[in-house]
XYZ file of C-alpha atoms in Angstrom:
261
model
C 49.735 103.286 86.585
C 50.548 104.259 90.124
C 52.924 101.358 90.603
C 54.835 102.333 87.476
C 55.245 105.926 88.667
C 56.544 104.750 92.057
C 59.059 102.421 90.422
C 60.271 105.205 88.108
C 60.786 107.562 91.043
C 62.714 104.890 92.937
C 64.948 104.303 89.926
C 65.723 108.004 89.549
C 66.467 108.356 93.269
C 68.737 105.297 93.205
C 70.663 106.603 90.200
C 71.186 109.980 91.848
C 72.426 108.316 95.034
C 74.904 106.209 93.074
C 76.307 109.251 91.284
C 76.670 111.028 94.613
C 78.521 108.113 96.181
C 80.869 107.852 93.206
C 81.674 111.546 93.421
C 82.399 111.311 97.127
C 84.712 108.354 96.585
C 86.870 110.388 94.217
C 87.178 113.563 96.265
C 90.567 113.946 97.931
C 90.505 114.941 101.595
C 91.623 118.543 102.284
C 94.771 119.263 104.226
C 93.731 120.970 107.478
C 97.257 121.451 108.807
C 98.728 124.166 106.624
C 101.164 125.187 109.350
C 102.934 121.815 109.043
C 103.914 122.393 105.408
C 107.617 121.501 104.907
C 110.038 124.353 104.338
C 113.060 122.366 103.175
C 114.030 119.556 100.811
C 116.233 116.504 101.051
C 119.380 116.053 99.011
C 119.041 112.303 98.331
C 116.468 109.531 98.243
C 117.254 108.634 101.857
C 116.862 112.190 103.156
C 113.873 113.173 100.988
C 111.363 115.456 102.721
C 107.897 113.973 103.227
C 104.907 115.804 101.757
C 101.246 114.850 101.563
C 99.003 115.154 98.514
C 97.599 118.689 98.111
C 100.199 120.016 100.558
C 102.354 122.880 99.287
C 106.010 122.632 100.269
C 108.729 125.248 99.939
C 112.504 125.222 100.076
C 115.463 127.546 99.761
C 118.365 126.083 97.812
C 121.317 126.826 95.582
C 121.326 126.428 91.829
C 122.837 123.055 91.038
C 121.495 121.250 94.137
C 119.553 118.010 93.772
C 116.309 118.381 95.749
C 114.117 115.452 96.839
C 110.599 115.099 98.240
C 108.645 111.900 98.952
C 104.895 111.328 98.874
C 102.457 108.376 98.990
C 100.325 107.266 96.051
C 97.751 104.508 96.471
C 95.986 102.054 94.183
C 93.775 103.633 91.535
C 95.241 107.117 91.897
C 96.813 109.355 89.280
C 99.415 111.697 90.707
C 100.656 114.958 89.237
C 103.711 116.720 90.614
C 104.128 120.479 90.275
C 107.304 122.481 90.849
C 107.912 126.197 90.478
C 111.396 127.669 90.785
C 111.840 131.370 91.500
C 115.075 132.193 89.744
C 117.880 134.550 90.837
C 117.994 138.104 89.537
C 118.639 138.224 85.826
C 121.641 140.508 86.366
C 123.367 137.747 88.337
C 122.851 135.058 85.704
C 124.999 134.475 82.657
C 122.920 132.170 80.412
C 119.737 130.178 79.984
C 119.245 127.145 82.242
C 117.229 123.950 81.786
C 115.310 122.613 84.799
C 113.854 119.142 85.152
C 111.634 117.091 87.474
C 111.886 113.298 87.676
C 109.597 110.928 89.568
C 110.719 107.562 90.983
C 108.733 104.816 92.682
C 109.595 102.979 95.898
C 112.078 100.777 94.009
C 113.730 103.926 92.611
C 112.517 103.125 89.117
C 112.022 106.261 87.072
C 108.397 106.661 86.031
C 107.383 108.135 82.702
C 105.212 111.239 82.487
C 101.981 110.735 80.546
C 101.249 114.474 80.589
C 102.934 117.691 81.654
C 106.204 119.518 81.030
C 108.918 117.808 83.083
C 111.744 119.694 81.364
C 111.795 123.385 80.555
C 114.447 125.930 79.641
C 114.348 129.265 81.454
C 115.673 132.272 79.601
C 118.360 134.335 81.271
C 115.865 137.102 82.066
C 113.023 134.807 83.227
C 111.744 135.326 86.764
C 110.556 131.746 87.321
C 110.054 128.392 85.649
C 107.193 125.923 86.245
C 107.352 122.166 85.688
C 104.832 119.332 85.964
C 104.591 115.588 85.464
C 101.421 113.457 85.487
C 102.033 109.791 86.192
C 100.130 106.794 84.931
C 97.421 105.285 87.105
C 98.840 103.308 90.032
C 97.939 99.634 89.707
C 97.206 97.226 92.535
C 99.392 94.537 90.985
C 101.788 94.031 88.092
C 104.142 91.494 86.576
C 107.668 91.531 88.019
C 109.197 92.445 84.667
C 106.871 95.406 84.095
C 107.579 99.011 85.058
C 103.964 99.778 85.991
C 103.466 102.260 88.856
C 102.486 100.428 92.046
C 101.203 101.690 95.424
C 103.833 103.023 97.786
C 106.244 105.899 98.296
C 107.176 108.046 95.304
C 110.073 110.475 95.015
C 110.116 113.837 93.273
C 113.558 115.062 92.242
C 114.213 118.581 90.999
C 117.485 119.579 89.399
C 118.966 121.922 86.823
C 120.646 120.843 83.596
C 122.750 122.615 80.982
C 123.817 125.243 83.487
C 126.744 127.563 82.926
C 129.409 127.065 85.592
C 129.318 130.739 86.554
C 125.688 130.332 87.697
C 126.307 127.469 90.121
C 125.424 128.295 93.707
C 123.026 131.173 93.011
C 120.051 131.148 95.446
C 116.632 129.907 94.304
C 113.227 129.497 95.964
C 111.240 126.350 95.169
C 107.560 125.514 95.638
C 106.294 121.966 95.085
C 102.890 120.309 95.295
C 101.457 116.884 94.494
C 97.833 116.412 93.482
C 96.012 113.093 93.071
C 92.773 112.010 91.414
C 90.864 108.734 91.524
C 90.958 106.970 88.170
C 87.845 104.927 88.963
C 86.964 101.255 88.639
C 87.725 101.132 84.915
C 91.439 100.991 85.813
C 91.061 98.347 88.531
C 92.797 94.974 88.149
C 92.601 91.695 89.997
C 95.325 90.914 92.514
C 97.259 93.108 94.920
C 100.708 93.520 96.431
C 101.462 91.973 99.792
C 102.851 95.329 100.958
C 103.151 98.760 99.345
C 106.545 99.664 97.890
C 107.972 101.571 100.843
C 111.797 101.804 100.836
C 113.586 100.107 103.709
C 110.397 98.693 105.210
C 112.368 96.092 107.127
C 115.204 98.270 108.381
C 114.971 101.495 110.363
C 118.520 102.424 109.323
C 117.646 102.283 105.621
C 114.124 103.618 106.037
C 113.993 107.283 104.972
C 112.360 109.755 107.305
C 110.135 110.722 104.378
C 108.135 107.486 104.357
C 104.462 108.372 104.647
C 101.139 106.714 103.947
C 97.710 107.992 102.897
C 95.601 109.540 105.667
C 93.123 106.630 105.460
C 95.848 103.989 105.210
C 96.776 101.860 102.227
C 93.816 100.482 100.284
C 95.478 97.097 99.756
C 93.968 96.795 96.273
C 90.553 95.421 97.284
C 88.469 98.567 96.942
C 87.391 100.326 93.763
C 84.316 102.144 92.543
C 83.347 98.954 90.693
C 81.788 97.851 93.984
C 79.397 100.818 93.839
C 78.373 100.129 90.272
C 77.975 96.401 90.917
C 75.683 97.034 93.887
C 73.817 99.735 91.974
C 73.343 97.430 89.018
C 71.753 94.827 91.279
C 69.358 97.402 92.736
C 68.369 98.718 89.301
C 67.846 95.170 88.017
C 65.486 94.471 90.931
C 63.564 97.691 90.250
C 63.328 96.818 86.561
C 61.878 93.441 87.487
C 59.232 95.010 89.708
C 58.393 97.573 87.014
C 58.129 94.901 84.326
C 55.791 92.868 86.468
C 53.609 95.902 87.158
C 53.367 96.703 83.437
C 52.523 93.173 82.255
C 50.126 91.873 84.903
C 47.238 94.093 83.686
C 44.700 96.054 85.700
C 41.440 94.281 84.833
C 39.781 91.293 86.449
C 41.220 87.889 85.647
C 39.503 86.109 82.764
C 36.863 83.527 83.705
C 37.816 79.927 83.374
C 35.376 78.145 81.042
C 33.102 75.697 82.794
C 33.615 72.041 82.296
C 37.391 72.190 81.889
């Protein structure tokens, strides 16, 4: 029937539109200001250098330094930190060295890596070493006793372990980058924080210069892709109702009512 074909086409078009909207919601915005990429690193939580997601930062340092960067992660996002260290010439080194990245939230609680290689040993003749750490999905709300990742400022710390004393102070070049993905509505929870976990929010003296926020501002925990699927489900239900009616009403003339009833 013509009505059935129209309803089917509307359903297909609606489904395609929903998939397109969901894809757009999860695409991270590109960084258009490459010239502003940081070229140094902090040496403590308070002096951490601010970086934005998908922004590549570089730094020149000495082996043995503690290097810090800070970046924002919002509700529903999964962040992965990447760090590559270009090592000194092999002739200047005396032994293998173990490098490590750690990630802390706004309360300086160390966050576990669900994926990646946060610790790696570089051989004495290695030219570089690459590290990574993928965090758990940031939740909008959590119990006070839990160590769940919450929206706010996160800190990346890079350091070297198990280093021979003779290799302290040798120059290294470091490249870091943070990438984020949207975990989707399946990870959404009810409730939200009053404010994101930003260190020193009430004091300029304790507030690190690295404090940043997402380009579109903090989500506040109210938005997730569940809204898209809820609205889409309502539309599809309405279309199904129209289609069901068109299929069951019949195309012939209504039956005559017997006389005398």
